[in-house]
Amino acid sequence: MTITELPQTAAPGAPVSRLPTAVSDPPEAASEAPGSGSRPQKRKTIKPRRDRLMTALSLAAAIGGVLVGVIGFAMSYSTLAKVALSWGFSAELAPWFPVGVDASIIAFLALDLYLIRRDTPWPLLRLAAHAMTGATIWFNASSQGEIAAAPVKAASHGVMPVLFVIGVEAARRLVIKKAQLEAGTHADRIPLHRWVLSPLDTPRFYRRMRLYGVTSYPEMIRRQQDLIAYGQWLKRKYDGDLSKASDDEKLPMKMAPYGYTVSQALAMPEQQERAAEKRAEEAERRRLDAETRQELARRQAEADRLEAEGRLEAVRARVEGETGQARAHARAQVSAAERAAELEEEALDNAVVAEARAREAQAERKEADERKAKAAAELEAAELERQAAEKRKEAAEADQVAAAEAQAIETRTIAEARKAAAEADRRAAETEKAAAETRRAAAEADRQKAEEERLEKVAAADAARADREVAEAERAAAETRRAAAEAERRAVEAEDAAKLTPRERTVRKVARMILAAGSAPANVPLLDIQRETAVSPGTASEYRQEAAELLREGYRPEN
């Protein structure tokens, strides 16, 4: 047998928690097999109705109690007011003496009831009320002299205060009983015949009821019957040798002194295992959450580091590109200026040298012409003139050639300077291209960063939207719970107005659970009913059946 295979402690299908015909009588055969004398009889659901006899008795008790109280108070007042004068009280204070004595009893008892209704009882108030009760009886009895000298006279004066106090105490017990019934804290008394018939077991029975809050005497009897039936079943299973039973199977006998029922004790190992599994799952979840947070933090730190390095590299590339570009421009300009100065200086030198050579050639030709002119005769003057003209023509041609050569030299120098300048411009263009490539890479890095920031914003927006959806779902669930609580409150108020018994209240509570689960009794597990009402599986099954009957009769919480 496993822990989940619970043995039957009553006949199959019989409501376990039903009261037997005679609650105080022990079962005829508690140790017999299921289906024997422990089968309770099924009774109809009690419907509240007006009891005329109880109404008449209540009116008679109220009228009689008030009458006896008024008479007792009046007689006590008259007696104590007279005797107060003989005891030394003044004529003005003597009438107030009985009022202070008798009214203190009512005041202390009323204050005691008020504190009990506020769940803050103070036993000293009741002791004070009892002390004042004894005092007023003593004062009335001794008002005519020594009590032993005239006991009949003393009793006649003391009996009415006694009746007055008895009426007040009866009212106090009625109020306390009503308060306990309304609060659900009223505990049944164990019948006197049980103390007489079972003097050894009844103290343990009473101890379990009081220690573990079992307020119903029939419920305690049912628990004991279940335990006895389970013990008999266990003996029959192991042929009378309980030592063969496992520790889990012995749990009902071990846990019974601590207020556990058979079903609760048998369910303990599974509940503890589930609790241990839940704790382990919770610890594993916390560990995984911590690892996830650590991994996210590590990746975030790595992303921040890479982002910072990317920004640093972009700034560095941009600065190096701008610096290289400036340096290339400066070098190109310096080189072009130097080359142009050199070419200009070289062209100037060549022009000066050519002019000087032309002048020297002309001077030499003139000297030759003069020497030829002096040597020639006058007859040769014309020829000389012609030759001079030819030489001048040749000089002019030489000048033209020299000028053309100088111009050619100057053009070649300028071309070389322009070529050097073009080379410098090409290098500067290459530098500018490299700088532009660097700026493009930096712009691409900035674009990627902007895209990452956009994705982060989108993820944050999605997370915020998910949080809003979760908050909305929680708000809807809270609204549903509030509506359910309001319906439950209205149902409880209606039950209070109808003055239903605790069992009828429980049946209606189960009916509301069935309605909340879709109006199908099978949709409400017995475990849920056990958890809400703290009863056994058999009682829970009985509650569910009665709730289904109540729903078929047309019960609705708003009705």
PDB file of N, CA, C and O in Angstrom, residues 208 212 227 230 234 242 245-262 265 268:
ATOM      1  N   ARG A 208      -7.161  16.495  23.386  1.00  0.00           N
ATOM      2  CA  ARG A 208      -6.995  16.683  21.944  1.00  0.00           C
ATOM      3  C   ARG A 208      -7.951  17.762  21.411  1.00  0.00           C
ATOM      4  O   ARG A 208      -7.571  18.588  20.583  1.00  0.00           O
ATOM      5  N   TYR A 212      -5.994  21.233  20.070  1.00  0.00           N
ATOM      6  CA  TYR A 212      -5.883  21.371  18.614  1.00  0.00           C
ATOM      7  C   TYR A 212      -7.136  21.962  17.986  1.00  0.00           C
ATOM      8  O   TYR A 212      -7.367  21.804  16.792  1.00  0.00           O
ATOM      9  N   LEU A 227      -9.668   6.517  13.174  1.00  0.00           N
ATOM     10  CA  LEU A 227      -8.378   5.992  13.632  1.00  0.00           C
ATOM     11  C   LEU A 227      -8.503   4.524  14.036  1.00  0.00           C
ATOM     12  O   LEU A 227      -7.638   3.694  13.717  1.00  0.00           O
ATOM     13  N   TYR A 230      -8.899   2.452  10.896  1.00  0.00           N
ATOM     14  CA  TYR A 230      -7.629   2.343  10.178  1.00  0.00           C
ATOM     15  C   TYR A 230      -6.688   1.351  10.864  1.00  0.00           C
ATOM     16  O   TYR A 230      -6.000   0.555  10.214  1.00  0.00           O
ATOM     17  N   LEU A 234      -5.182  -1.984   9.240  1.00  0.00           N
ATOM     18  CA  LEU A 234      -3.745  -2.246   9.186  1.00  0.00           C
ATOM     19  C   LEU A 234      -3.410  -3.599   9.804  1.00  0.00           C
ATOM     20  O   LEU A 234      -2.554  -4.347   9.300  1.00  0.00           O
ATOM     21  N   LEU A 242       1.660  -5.433  13.558  1.00  0.00           N
ATOM     22  CA  LEU A 242       1.853  -4.057  13.120  1.00  0.00           C
ATOM     23  C   LEU A 242       3.315  -3.690  12.950  1.00  0.00           C
ATOM     24  O   LEU A 242       3.620  -2.643  12.373  1.00  0.00           O
ATOM     25  N   ALA A 245       4.327  -3.053   9.386  1.00  0.00           N
ATOM     26  CA  ALA A 245       3.875  -1.840   8.693  1.00  0.00           C
ATOM     27  C   ALA A 245       5.019  -0.844   8.571  1.00  0.00           C
ATOM     28  O   ALA A 245       5.920  -0.783   9.418  1.00  0.00           O
ATOM     29  N   SER A 246       4.986  -0.080   7.500  1.00  0.00           N
ATOM     30  CA  SER A 246       6.031   0.932   7.287  1.00  0.00           C
ATOM     31  C   SER A 246       5.772   2.141   8.188  1.00  0.00           C
ATOM     32  O   SER A 246       4.704   2.301   8.779  1.00  0.00           O
ATOM     33  N   ASP A 247       6.811   2.987   8.297  1.00  0.00           N
ATOM     34  CA  ASP A 247       6.673   4.180   9.131  1.00  0.00           C
ATOM     35  C   ASP A 247       5.579   5.108   8.603  1.00  0.00           C
ATOM     36  O   ASP A 247       4.857   5.739   9.389  1.00  0.00           O
ATOM     37  N   ASP A 248       5.458   5.187   7.279  1.00  0.00           N
ATOM     38  CA  ASP A 248       4.412   6.041   6.715  1.00  0.00           C
ATOM     39  C   ASP A 248       3.024   5.510   7.054  1.00  0.00           C
ATOM     40  O   ASP A 248       2.095   6.293   7.284  1.00  0.00           O
ATOM     41  N   GLU A 249       2.870   4.178   7.080  1.00  0.00           N
ATOM     42  CA  GLU A 249       1.574   3.607   7.414  1.00  0.00           C
ATOM     43  C   GLU A 249       1.236   3.771   8.893  1.00  0.00           C
ATOM     44  O   GLU A 249       0.065   3.750   9.275  1.00  0.00           O
ATOM     45  N   LYS A 250       2.259   3.933   9.737  1.00  0.00           N
ATOM     46  CA  LYS A 250       2.022   4.120  11.177  1.00  0.00           C
ATOM     47  C   LYS A 250       1.797   5.586  11.544  1.00  0.00           C
ATOM     48  O   LYS A 250       1.539   5.893  12.715  1.00  0.00           O
ATOM     49  N   LEU A 251       1.918   6.468  10.573  1.00  0.00           N
ATOM     50  CA  LEU A 251       1.785   7.893  10.878  1.00  0.00           C
ATOM     51  C   LEU A 251       0.452   8.262  11.526  1.00  0.00           C
ATOM     52  O   LEU A 251       0.430   9.098  12.442  1.00  0.00           O
ATOM     53  N   PRO A 252      -0.706   7.725  11.080  1.00  0.00           N
ATOM     54  CA  PRO A 252      -1.967   8.118  11.729  1.00  0.00           C
ATOM     55  C   PRO A 252      -1.969   7.857  13.222  1.00  0.00           C
ATOM     56  O   PRO A 252      -2.485   8.678  13.993  1.00  0.00           O
ATOM     57  N   MET A 253      -1.396   6.693  13.678  1.00  0.00           N
ATOM     58  CA  MET A 253      -1.359   6.434  15.113  1.00  0.00           C
ATOM     59  C   MET A 253      -0.387   7.370  15.834  1.00  0.00           C
ATOM     60  O   MET A 253      -0.637   7.799  16.965  1.00  0.00           O
ATOM     61  N   LYS A 254       0.726   7.732  15.160  1.00  0.00           N
ATOM     62  CA  LYS A 254       1.709   8.599  15.815  1.00  0.00           C
ATOM     63  C   LYS A 254       1.249  10.049  15.868  1.00  0.00           C
ATOM     64  O   LYS A 254       1.560  10.763  16.829  1.00  0.00           O
ATOM     65  N   MET A 255       0.527  10.491  14.829  1.00  0.00           N
ATOM     66  CA  MET A 255       0.152  11.902  14.750  1.00  0.00           C
ATOM     67  C   MET A 255      -1.224  12.192  15.334  1.00  0.00           C
ATOM     68  O   MET A 255      -1.600  13.357  15.460  1.00  0.00           O
ATOM     69  N   ALA A 256      -1.997  11.145  15.696  1.00  0.00           N
ATOM     70  CA  ALA A 256      -3.327  11.369  16.267  1.00  0.00           C
ATOM     71  C   ALA A 256      -3.284  12.205  17.550  1.00  0.00           C
ATOM     72  O   ALA A 256      -4.118  13.094  17.746  1.00  0.00           O
ATOM     73  N   PRO A 257      -2.303  11.972  18.471  1.00  0.00           N
ATOM     74  CA  PRO A 257      -2.259  12.809  19.686  1.00  0.00           C
ATOM     75  C   PRO A 257      -2.007  14.284  19.396  1.00  0.00           C
ATOM     76  O   PRO A 257      -2.175  15.113  20.300  1.00  0.00           O
ATOM     77  N   TYR A 258      -1.576  14.608  18.182  1.00  0.00           N
ATOM     78  CA  TYR A 258      -1.278  16.004  17.847  1.00  0.00           C
ATOM     79  C   TYR A 258      -2.385  16.637  16.999  1.00  0.00           C
ATOM     80  O   TYR A 258      -2.161  17.667  16.374  1.00  0.00           O
ATOM     81  N   GLY A 259      -3.557  16.004  16.949  1.00  0.00           N
ATOM     82  CA  GLY A 259      -4.694  16.607  16.275  1.00  0.00           C
ATOM     83  C   GLY A 259      -4.815  16.300  14.804  1.00  0.00           C
ATOM     84  O   GLY A 259      -5.650  16.905  14.124  1.00  0.00           O
ATOM     85  N   TYR A 260      -4.011  15.388  14.258  1.00  0.00           N
ATOM     86  CA  TYR A 260      -4.083  15.053  12.837  1.00  0.00           C
ATOM     87  C   TYR A 260      -5.127  13.961  12.603  1.00  0.00           C
ATOM     88  O   TYR A 260      -5.232  13.007  13.393  1.00  0.00           O
ATOM     89  N   THR A 261      -5.879  14.095  11.515  1.00  0.00           N
ATOM     90  CA  THR A 261      -6.790  13.034  11.121  1.00  0.00           C
ATOM     91  C   THR A 261      -6.007  11.958  10.363  1.00  0.00           C
ATOM     92  O   THR A 261      -4.824  12.127  10.055  1.00  0.00           O
ATOM     93  N   VAL A 262      -6.699  10.853  10.052  1.00  0.00           N
ATOM     94  CA  VAL A 262      -6.037   9.757   9.326  1.00  0.00           C
ATOM     95  C   VAL A 262      -5.588  10.233   7.952  1.00  0.00           C
ATOM     96  O   VAL A 262      -4.453   9.996   7.522  1.00  0.00           O
ATOM     97  N   ALA A 265      -2.604  12.677   8.228  1.00  0.00           N
ATOM     98  CA  ALA A 265      -1.346  12.011   8.563  1.00  0.00           C
ATOM     99  C   ALA A 265      -0.793  11.229   7.375  1.00  0.00           C
ATOM    100  O   ALA A 265       0.414  11.242   7.126  1.00  0.00           O
ATOM    101  N   MET A 268       0.883  13.484   4.868  1.00  0.00           N
ATOM    102  CA  MET A 268       2.046  14.274   5.307  1.00  0.00           C
ATOM    103  C   MET A 268       3.312  13.991   4.491  1.00  0.00           C
ATOM    104  O   MET A 268       3.988  14.934   4.062  1.00  0.00           O
TER     105      MET A 268
END
